[in-house]
Amino acid sequence: MNNDLFADAARDVLADQCTPHVVRAIEAGGRTAEATTALWEQLEATGLADALLSEDDGGAGLGLGQVFGVLEQCGAHALPLPLGETMVARALLARAGVARPAGSITLARGERLADGGLRCALVRSGQVAGAVLVQTGTEWRLLGTGDAQGAAQALALDAALTWTAAQVQAAPAVEVNGALDARTLQAAVVAAQMAGALSSVFQRSLQYANERQQFGRPIGKFQAIQHQLAVMSEHVFAARMAAQLGCSGAGVLPDRLRVATAKARCSEAALVVAELAHAIHGAIGFTEEYDLQLFTRRLHAWRQTAGSEAYWYGVAGEALLDHPGMSLDIVRRITDVDAVL
């Protein structure tokens, strides 16, 4: 089965339904906005949200590697809804035999409070998701977002959410493989979306450099701009390769060391690419009206989601120090993957 078919389907839907106007409407209105409901209904109609479920559960039985292109397209269109996280969460719920709620689901790590409540300091897409699959230690709970006490985060779509003890006790517990952790799952999904957003920022910068005239010729003809574009392209394509590695593997069980490589490389690229893109645009990309900021704001927020490059380089470094053999064996373990067919 050709995974490009799924990426093409996602590209067609998002190009038509997830326009910059819709993205701004959802950022302004949150989960109750008409644009939020309308876009999610369009995504549900594609069947992509259930793609990681087995065929017996009504899905397509795909793995993370086979939907990498879909996740990449989510980032390339600045999708303001957690489609990737919903795909993973629904697969985990189906495996645990827990009924899947309607609407989108995001992933988060939380901490239990002294009174029995639960708090998540950062819930990505917490302002628009319908539910959150929360990990606290070895316990996973599916909690609704509508009744949670929320506080804003840096990105308009994110939130800090708190549930009372009664709400936590009423929420279904989800039995999840003990080897899984929410941070690794989310990092794999976010890295793939970052790869798409990085590519979109690069393409927009390249187009601007070829169209913007100064002293009678496109600014892309100046050596300084060419150098900036070359540096951007190196980061964009290296990040994409790393993000593909992060999604490789069977089912929805990514390899933690490959995810470390993916998230660290994408987060490192986010800073450089965003900075160079705004420099090439002469800083006009910071303005609210210009679409570039929709992507660079996400890159800065996603850089910190599920751990920045500092955290994941630390994970990779610990694996290298603990490895008794040659360092090259670690590299082979990360990069030797089967091609996704």
mmCIF file of C-alpha atoms in Angstrom:
data_model
loop_
_atom_site.group_PDB
_atom_site.id
_atom_site.type_symbol
_atom_site.label_atom_id
_atom_site.label_comp_id
_atom_site.label_asym_id
_atom_site.label_seq_id
_atom_site.Cartn_x
_atom_site.Cartn_y
_atom_site.Cartn_z
ATOM 1 C CA MET A 1 0.000 0.000 0.000
ATOM 2 C CA ASN A 2 1.440 3.374 -0.979
ATOM 3 C CA ASN A 3 1.473 5.746 1.975
ATOM 4 C CA ASP A 4 1.544 8.737 -0.431
ATOM 5 C CA LEU A 5 -2.150 8.061 -1.042
ATOM 6 C CA PHE A 6 -2.904 9.096 2.529
ATOM 7 C CA ALA A 7 -0.633 12.127 2.333
ATOM 8 C CA ASP A 8 -2.281 13.183 -0.922
ATOM 9 C CA ALA A 9 -5.729 12.824 0.649
ATOM 10 C CA ALA A 10 -4.682 14.940 3.617
ATOM 11 C CA ARG A 11 -3.088 17.561 1.344
ATOM 12 C CA ASP A 12 -6.251 17.893 -0.758
ATOM 13 C CA VAL A 13 -8.552 18.278 2.247
ATOM 14 C CA LEU A 14 -6.321 20.657 4.170
ATOM 15 C CA ALA A 15 -5.530 22.847 1.153
ATOM 16 C CA ASP A 16 -9.257 23.301 0.609
ATOM 17 C CA GLN A 17 -10.578 23.400 4.185
ATOM 18 C CA CYS A 18 -7.675 24.581 6.373
ATOM 19 C CA THR A 19 -7.009 27.985 4.865
ATOM 20 C CA PRO A 20 -5.234 30.770 6.807
ATOM 21 C CA HIS A 21 -8.666 32.394 7.329
ATOM 22 C CA VAL A 22 -9.983 29.202 8.983
ATOM 23 C CA VAL A 23 -6.824 28.844 11.094
ATOM 24 C CA ARG A 24 -7.257 32.393 12.422
ATOM 25 C CA ALA A 25 -10.985 31.793 13.130
ATOM 26 C CA ILE A 26 -10.222 28.663 15.164
ATOM 27 C CA GLU A 27 -7.414 30.360 17.074
ATOM 28 C CA ALA A 28 -9.806 33.179 17.979
ATOM 29 C CA GLY A 29 -12.858 31.054 18.806
ATOM 30 C CA GLY A 30 -11.477 27.869 20.371
ATOM 31 C CA ARG A 31 -13.416 24.605 20.576
ATOM 32 C CA THR A 32 -16.855 26.274 20.403
ATOM 33 C CA ALA A 33 -16.185 28.158 17.161
ATOM 34 C CA GLU A 34 -18.179 27.168 14.073
ATOM 35 C CA ALA A 35 -14.927 26.882 12.124
ATOM 36 C CA THR A 36 -13.602 24.344 14.651
ATOM 37 C CA THR A 37 -16.644 22.097 14.313
ATOM 38 C CA ALA A 38 -16.768 22.417 10.542
ATOM 39 C CA LEU A 39 -13.103 21.584 10.004
ATOM 40 C CA TRP A 40 -13.182 18.602 12.372
ATOM 41 C CA GLU A 41 -16.246 17.217 10.574
ATOM 42 C CA GLN A 42 -14.328 17.445 7.301
ATOM 43 C CA LEU A 43 -11.370 15.594 8.827
ATOM 44 C CA GLU A 44 -13.639 12.906 10.298
ATOM 45 C CA ALA A 45 -15.194 12.391 6.883
ATOM 46 C CA THR A 46 -11.790 11.452 5.451
ATOM 47 C CA GLY A 47 -11.421 8.581 7.942
ATOM 48 C CA LEU A 48 -7.854 9.649 8.731
ATOM 49 C CA ALA A 49 -8.564 9.987 12.474
ATOM 50 C CA ASP A 50 -9.175 6.210 12.649
ATOM 51 C CA ALA A 51 -6.314 5.205 10.338
ATOM 52 C CA LEU A 52 -4.209 3.635 13.132
ATOM 53 C CA LEU A 53 -7.046 1.424 14.373
ATOM 54 C CA SER A 54 -7.136 -2.198 13.282
ATOM 55 C CA GLU A 55 -9.509 -3.132 10.496
ATOM 56 C CA ASP A 56 -11.628 -5.055 13.030
ATOM 57 C CA ASP A 57 -12.098 -1.773 14.935
ATOM 58 C CA GLY A 58 -13.068 0.119 11.809
ATOM 59 C CA GLY A 59 -9.662 1.538 10.941
ATOM 60 C CA ALA A 60 -7.064 0.914 8.255
ATOM 61 C CA GLY A 61 -4.511 -0.945 10.403
ATOM 62 C CA LEU A 62 -1.703 1.488 9.577
ATOM 63 C CA GLY A 63 1.418 2.286 11.590
ATOM 64 C CA LEU A 64 2.954 5.654 12.448
ATOM 65 C CA GLY A 65 5.456 5.321 9.593
ATOM 66 C CA GLN A 66 2.656 4.905 7.076
ATOM 67 C CA VAL A 67 0.903 8.094 8.184
ATOM 68 C CA PHE A 68 4.050 10.220 8.368
ATOM 69 C CA GLY A 69 2.955 12.057 5.221
ATOM 70 C CA VAL A 70 -0.421 12.866 6.807
ATOM 71 C CA LEU A 71 1.225 14.284 9.927
ATOM 72 C CA GLU A 72 3.625 16.271 7.746
ATOM 73 C CA GLN A 73 0.704 17.803 5.852
ATOM 74 C CA CYS A 74 -0.907 18.821 9.154
ATOM 75 C CA GLY A 75 2.172 20.910 9.901
ATOM 76 C CA ALA A 76 2.482 22.188 6.335
ATOM 77 C CA HIS A 77 -1.032 23.696 6.613
ATOM 78 C CA ALA A 78 -0.713 24.878 10.255
ATOM 79 C CA LEU A 79 -3.659 22.644 11.180
ATOM 80 C CA PRO A 80 -5.056 24.101 14.431
ATOM 81 C CA LEU A 81 -6.636 20.773 15.509
ATOM 82 C CA PRO A 82 -4.865 17.706 17.018
ATOM 83 C CA LEU A 83 -5.482 15.203 14.212
ATOM 84 C CA GLY A 84 -2.187 13.350 14.775
ATOM 85 C CA GLU A 85 -2.695 13.047 18.526
ATOM 86 C CA THR A 86 -6.281 11.889 17.951
ATOM 87 C CA MET A 87 -5.062 9.131 15.620
ATOM 88 C CA VAL A 88 -2.676 7.828 18.301
ATOM 89 C CA ALA A 89 -5.149 8.232 21.187
ATOM 90 C CA ARG A 90 -7.950 6.410 19.371
ATOM 91 C CA ALA A 91 -5.608 3.499 18.628
ATOM 92 C CA LEU A 92 -4.668 3.253 22.328
ATOM 93 C CA LEU A 93 -8.313 3.461 23.421
ATOM 94 C CA ALA A 94 -9.323 0.733 20.979
ATOM 95 C CA ARG A 95 -6.561 -1.558 22.250
ATOM 96 C CA ALA A 96 -7.701 -0.971 25.841
ATOM 97 C CA GLY A 97 -11.341 -1.617 24.974
ATOM 98 C CA VAL A 98 -12.384 1.894 26.004
ATOM 99 C CA ALA A 99 -15.116 3.616 24.009
ATOM 100 C CA ARG A 100 -13.832 6.406 21.816
ATOM 101 C CA PRO A 101 -15.500 9.796 22.408
ATOM 102 C CA ALA A 102 -16.617 11.934 19.507
ATOM 103 C CA GLY A 103 -14.320 14.774 18.596
ATOM 104 C CA SER A 104 -10.599 15.315 18.838
ATOM 105 C CA ILE A 105 -8.305 13.978 21.570
ATOM 106 C CA THR A 106 -4.897 15.265 22.529
ATOM 107 C CA LEU A 107 -2.108 13.776 24.682
ATOM 108 C CA ALA A 108 -0.562 15.181 27.841
ATOM 109 C CA ARG A 109 1.360 14.329 30.982
ATOM 110 C CA GLY A 110 -0.123 15.364 34.306
ATOM 111 C CA GLU A 111 0.425 15.339 38.038
ATOM 112 C CA ARG A 112 -1.922 14.317 40.825
ATOM 113 C CA LEU A 113 -2.800 17.060 43.319
ATOM 114 C CA ALA A 114 -2.981 16.613 47.079
ATOM 115 C CA ASP A 115 -6.797 16.753 46.979
ATOM 116 C CA GLY A 116 -7.016 13.964 44.378
ATOM 117 C CA GLY A 117 -7.411 16.295 41.421
ATOM 118 C CA LEU A 118 -5.181 16.287 38.365
ATOM 119 C CA ARG A 119 -3.284 19.103 36.657
ATOM 120 C CA CYS A 120 -1.588 19.290 33.273
ATOM 121 C CA ALA A 121 0.770 22.262 33.056
ATOM 122 C CA LEU A 122 0.705 22.214 29.244
ATOM 123 C CA VAL A 123 -1.943 20.601 27.071
ATOM 124 C CA ARG A 124 -1.143 21.059 23.423
ATOM 125 C CA SER A 125 -4.361 22.042 21.578
ATOM 126 C CA GLY A 126 -6.104 22.127 24.961
ATOM 127 C CA GLN A 127 -8.241 25.098 23.798
ATOM 128 C CA VAL A 128 -9.739 23.157 20.876
ATOM 129 C CA ALA A 129 -9.583 19.426 21.731
ATOM 130 C CA GLY A 130 -12.642 17.658 23.081
ATOM 131 C CA ALA A 131 -10.721 15.321 25.400
ATOM 132 C CA VAL A 132 -7.227 14.625 26.733
ATOM 133 C CA LEU A 133 -5.584 11.235 27.257
ATOM 134 C CA VAL A 134 -3.479 12.007 30.326
ATOM 135 C CA GLN A 135 -0.595 9.968 31.744
ATOM 136 C CA THR A 136 0.269 10.345 35.436
ATOM 137 C CA GLY A 137 2.936 7.825 36.330
ATOM 138 C CA THR A 138 1.633 4.452 35.161
ATOM 139 C CA GLU A 139 -1.978 5.605 35.145
ATOM 140 C CA TRP A 140 -3.750 6.873 32.027
ATOM 141 C CA ARG A 141 -7.122 8.652 32.142
ATOM 142 C CA LEU A 142 -9.389 9.987 29.410
ATOM 143 C CA LEU A 143 -10.631 13.382 30.581
ATOM 144 C CA GLY A 144 -12.976 15.841 28.909
ATOM 145 C CA THR A 145 -11.777 19.399 28.374
ATOM 146 C CA GLY A 146 -15.134 21.142 28.532
ATOM 147 C CA ASP A 147 -15.483 21.116 32.343
ATOM 148 C CA ALA A 148 -11.791 21.510 33.178
ATOM 149 C CA GLN A 149 -10.466 24.701 34.739
ATOM 150 C CA GLY A 150 -8.183 26.219 32.146
ATOM 151 C CA ALA A 151 -5.453 28.827 31.878
ATOM 152 C CA ALA A 152 -3.953 30.259 28.705
ATOM 153 C CA GLN A 153 -0.543 29.293 27.367
ATOM 154 C CA ALA A 154 1.809 31.044 24.953
ATOM 155 C CA LEU A 155 0.197 29.538 21.843
ATOM 156 C CA ALA A 156 -3.491 30.446 21.542
ATOM 157 C CA LEU A 157 -4.441 26.804 21.010
ATOM 158 C CA ASP A 158 -2.696 25.447 24.123
ATOM 159 C CA ALA A 159 -3.811 25.516 27.763
ATOM 160 C CA ALA A 160 -3.017 24.449 31.302
ATOM 161 C CA LEU A 161 -5.936 22.301 32.516
ATOM 162 C CA THR A 162 -6.999 21.156 35.994
ATOM 163 C CA TRP A 163 -9.655 18.598 36.930
ATOM 164 C CA THR A 164 -11.235 18.000 40.333
ATOM 165 C CA ALA A 165 -10.947 14.699 42.197
ATOM 166 C CA ALA A 166 -14.556 13.854 41.333
ATOM 167 C CA GLN A 167 -13.943 14.475 37.624
ATOM 168 C CA VAL A 168 -10.839 12.282 37.685
ATOM 169 C CA GLN A 169 -12.636 9.428 39.426
ATOM 170 C CA ALA A 170 -15.481 9.612 36.906
ATOM 171 C CA ALA A 171 -13.089 9.504 33.938
ATOM 172 C CA PRO A 172 -12.393 6.101 32.357
ATOM 173 C CA ALA A 173 -9.007 4.543 33.134
ATOM 174 C CA VAL A 174 -7.127 3.341 30.056
ATOM 175 C CA GLU A 175 -4.792 0.345 30.225
ATOM 176 C CA VAL A 176 -1.719 1.156 28.149
ATOM 177 C CA ASN A 177 1.456 -0.829 27.450
ATOM 178 C CA GLY A 178 3.840 -0.029 30.303
ATOM 179 C CA ALA A 179 6.664 0.669 27.847
ATOM 180 C CA LEU A 180 4.788 3.602 26.361
ATOM 181 C CA ASP A 181 4.989 7.143 27.640
ATOM 182 C CA ALA A 182 2.983 10.126 26.510
ATOM 183 C CA ARG A 183 6.053 12.313 25.971
ATOM 184 C CA THR A 184 7.617 9.902 23.451
ATOM 185 C CA LEU A 185 4.354 9.415 21.558
ATOM 186 C CA GLN A 186 3.683 13.128 21.382
ATOM 187 C CA ALA A 187 7.266 13.944 20.396
ATOM 188 C CA ALA A 188 7.056 11.548 17.422
ATOM 189 C CA VAL A 189 3.796 13.132 16.231
ATOM 190 C CA VAL A 190 4.938 16.712 16.800
ATOM 191 C CA ALA A 191 8.292 16.172 15.063
ATOM 192 C CA ALA A 192 6.499 14.997 11.908
ATOM 193 C CA GLN A 193 4.286 18.088 11.987
ATOM 194 C CA MET A 194 7.314 20.294 12.559
ATOM 195 C CA ALA A 195 8.891 18.796 9.426
ATOM 196 C CA GLY A 196 5.856 19.929 7.446
ATOM 197 C CA ALA A 197 5.842 23.413 8.952
ATOM 198 C CA LEU A 198 9.589 23.815 8.343
ATOM 199 C CA SER A 199 9.133 22.883 4.691
ATOM 200 C CA SER A 200 6.257 25.348 4.320
ATOM 201 C CA VAL A 201 8.308 28.178 5.865
ATOM 202 C CA PHE A 202 11.206 27.394 3.526
ATOM 203 C CA GLN A 203 8.985 27.336 0.416
ATOM 204 C CA ARG A 204 7.375 30.646 1.392
ATOM 205 C CA SER A 205 10.794 32.223 1.938
ATOM 206 C CA LEU A 206 12.089 30.898 -1.385
ATOM 207 C CA GLN A 207 9.051 32.278 -3.218
ATOM 208 C CA TYR A 208 9.378 35.664 -1.502
ATOM 209 C CA ALA A 209 13.099 35.859 -2.373
ATOM 210 C CA ASN A 210 12.291 35.226 -6.035
ATOM 211 C CA GLU A 211 9.454 37.786 -6.160
ATOM 212 C CA ARG A 212 10.688 40.664 -3.974
ATOM 213 C CA GLN A 213 12.640 43.188 -6.068
ATOM 214 C CA GLN A 214 15.361 45.488 -4.805
ATOM 215 C CA PHE A 215 17.747 47.571 -6.918
ATOM 216 C CA GLY A 216 16.039 46.181 -10.008
ATOM 217 C CA ARG A 217 16.442 42.462 -9.338
ATOM 218 C CA PRO A 218 14.980 39.755 -7.044
ATOM 219 C CA ILE A 219 16.564 39.733 -3.583
ATOM 220 C CA GLY A 220 17.216 36.019 -4.125
ATOM 221 C CA LYS A 221 19.995 37.041 -6.534
ATOM 222 C CA PHE A 222 22.015 38.539 -3.684
ATOM 223 C CA GLN A 223 24.650 36.232 -2.250
ATOM 224 C CA ALA A 224 23.678 36.932 1.373
ATOM 225 C CA ILE A 225 20.073 35.807 0.726
ATOM 226 C CA GLN A 226 21.271 32.751 -1.193
ATOM 227 C CA HIS A 227 23.437 31.802 1.779
ATOM 228 C CA GLN A 228 20.476 32.133 4.173
ATOM 229 C CA LEU A 229 18.286 29.981 1.906
ATOM 230 C CA ALA A 230 21.019 27.349 1.667
ATOM 231 C CA VAL A 231 21.310 27.143 5.457
ATOM 232 C CA MET A 232 17.516 26.874 5.733
ATOM 233 C CA SER A 233 17.361 24.031 3.211
ATOM 234 C CA GLU A 234 20.035 22.057 5.080
ATOM 235 C CA HIS A 235 18.045 22.264 8.309
ATOM 236 C CA VAL A 236 14.664 21.588 6.660
ATOM 237 C CA PHE A 237 15.703 18.407 4.861
ATOM 238 C CA ALA A 238 17.821 17.059 7.729
ATOM 239 C CA ALA A 239 14.871 17.610 10.085
ATOM 240 C CA ARG A 240 12.517 15.804 7.689
ATOM 241 C CA MET A 241 14.766 12.749 7.514
ATOM 242 C CA ALA A 242 15.023 12.673 11.311
ATOM 243 C CA ALA A 243 11.254 13.043 11.684
ATOM 244 C CA GLN A 244 10.720 10.069 9.377
ATOM 245 C CA LEU A 245 13.009 7.998 11.587
ATOM 246 C CA GLY A 246 10.985 9.038 14.634
ATOM 247 C CA CYS A 247 7.793 7.620 13.132
ATOM 248 C CA SER A 248 9.387 4.381 11.917
ATOM 249 C CA GLY A 249 8.473 1.136 13.621
ATOM 250 C CA ALA A 250 5.511 -1.147 14.048
ATOM 251 C CA GLY A 251 2.058 0.173 14.879
ATOM 252 C CA VAL A 252 1.956 3.123 17.252
ATOM 253 C CA LEU A 253 5.051 2.085 19.210
ATOM 254 C CA PRO A 254 7.889 4.423 18.192
ATOM 255 C CA ASP A 255 11.483 3.707 19.184
ATOM 256 C CA ARG A 256 12.454 6.180 21.941
ATOM 257 C CA LEU A 257 16.003 6.702 20.643
ATOM 258 C CA ARG A 258 14.760 7.422 17.124
ATOM 259 C CA VAL A 259 12.184 9.802 18.557
ATOM 260 C CA ALA A 260 14.980 11.529 20.483
ATOM 261 C CA THR A 261 16.846 12.033 17.205
ATOM 262 C CA ALA A 262 13.713 13.309 15.486
ATOM 263 C CA LYS A 263 12.503 15.761 18.099
ATOM 264 C CA ALA A 264 15.969 17.111 18.908
ATOM 265 C CA ARG A 265 16.766 17.737 15.227
ATOM 266 C CA CYS A 266 13.398 19.326 14.444
ATOM 267 C CA SER A 267 13.487 21.550 17.538
ATOM 268 C CA GLU A 268 17.018 22.675 16.697
ATOM 269 C CA ALA A 269 15.949 23.480 13.134
ATOM 270 C CA ALA A 270 12.871 25.405 14.296
ATOM 271 C CA LEU A 271 14.869 28.256 15.799
ATOM 272 C CA VAL A 272 17.225 28.641 12.840
ATOM 273 C CA VAL A 273 14.617 28.347 10.108
ATOM 274 C CA ALA A 274 12.159 30.741 11.796
ATOM 275 C CA GLU A 275 14.882 33.312 12.383
ATOM 276 C CA LEU A 276 16.186 33.179 8.799
ATOM 277 C CA ALA A 277 12.671 33.243 7.313
ATOM 278 C CA HIS A 278 11.815 36.463 9.120
ATOM 279 C CA ALA A 279 15.164 37.981 8.162
ATOM 280 C CA ILE A 280 14.579 37.206 4.469
ATOM 281 C CA HIS A 281 11.087 38.680 4.719
ATOM 282 C CA GLY A 282 12.534 41.864 6.178
ATOM 283 C CA ALA A 283 10.586 41.257 9.419
ATOM 284 C CA ILE A 284 7.159 41.794 7.800
ATOM 285 C CA GLY A 285 6.352 38.173 8.694
ATOM 286 C CA PHE A 286 5.836 39.229 12.304
ATOM 287 C CA THR A 287 2.657 41.111 11.417
ATOM 288 C CA GLU A 288 -0.702 39.538 12.214
ATOM 289 C CA GLU A 289 -1.925 39.870 8.637
ATOM 290 C CA TYR A 290 1.016 37.959 7.149
ATOM 291 C CA ASP A 291 0.578 34.165 7.047
ATOM 292 C CA LEU A 292 4.226 33.384 7.843
ATOM 293 C CA GLN A 293 3.598 33.997 11.553
ATOM 294 C CA LEU A 294 1.011 31.193 11.637
ATOM 295 C CA PHE A 295 3.834 28.731 10.973
ATOM 296 C CA THR A 296 6.708 30.279 12.914
ATOM 297 C CA ARG A 297 4.574 30.716 16.054
ATOM 298 C CA ARG A 298 3.803 27.001 15.898
ATOM 299 C CA LEU A 299 7.441 26.099 15.363
ATOM 300 C CA HIS A 300 8.408 27.998 18.511
ATOM 301 C CA ALA A 301 5.587 26.370 20.523
ATOM 302 C CA TRP A 302 6.203 22.871 19.135
ATOM 303 C CA ARG A 303 9.915 23.210 19.855
ATOM 304 C CA GLN A 304 9.052 23.089 23.577
ATOM 305 C CA THR A 305 6.221 20.529 23.306
ATOM 306 C CA ALA A 306 7.160 17.107 24.760
ATOM 307 C CA GLY A 307 10.690 18.334 25.420
ATOM 308 C CA SER A 308 13.042 20.714 23.630
ATOM 309 C CA GLU A 309 16.252 19.750 21.822
ATOM 310 C CA ALA A 310 18.130 19.991 25.152
ATOM 311 C CA TYR A 311 15.970 17.250 26.711
ATOM 312 C CA TRP A 312 16.129 14.873 23.733
ATOM 313 C CA TYR A 313 19.854 15.361 23.096
ATOM 314 C CA GLY A 314 20.220 14.352 26.754
ATOM 315 C CA VAL A 315 18.264 11.144 26.091
ATOM 316 C CA ALA A 316 20.487 10.346 23.097
ATOM 317 C CA GLY A 317 23.629 11.139 25.084
ATOM 318 C CA GLU A 318 22.627 8.814 27.933
ATOM 319 C CA ALA A 319 21.994 5.997 25.449
ATOM 320 C CA LEU A 320 25.418 6.555 23.930
ATOM 321 C CA LEU A 321 27.171 6.497 27.325
ATOM 322 C CA ASP A 322 25.304 3.366 28.414
ATOM 323 C CA HIS A 323 26.078 1.505 25.179
ATOM 324 C CA PRO A 324 28.932 -0.972 25.744
ATOM 325 C CA GLY A 325 29.973 -1.369 22.091
ATOM 326 C CA MET A 326 31.014 0.955 19.285
ATOM 327 C CA SER A 327 29.262 4.302 18.859
ATOM 328 C CA LEU A 328 28.594 3.325 15.254
ATOM 329 C CA ASP A 329 26.265 0.594 16.504
ATOM 330 C CA ILE A 330 24.016 3.278 18.016
ATOM 331 C CA VAL A 331 23.947 5.138 14.707
ATOM 332 C CA ARG A 332 23.035 1.931 12.873
ATOM 333 C CA ARG A 333 20.294 1.195 15.404
ATOM 334 C CA ILE A 334 18.767 4.623 14.744
ATOM 335 C CA THR A 335 19.103 4.753 10.972
ATOM 336 C CA ASP A 336 18.706 1.130 9.804
ATOM 337 C CA VAL A 337 14.960 0.960 9.249
ATOM 338 C CA ASP A 338 12.819 -0.893 6.760
ATOM 339 C CA ALA A 339 11.296 1.187 4.021
ATOM 340 C CA VAL A 340 7.587 1.833 4.488
ATOM 341 C CA LEU A 341 5.620 0.344 1.628
#
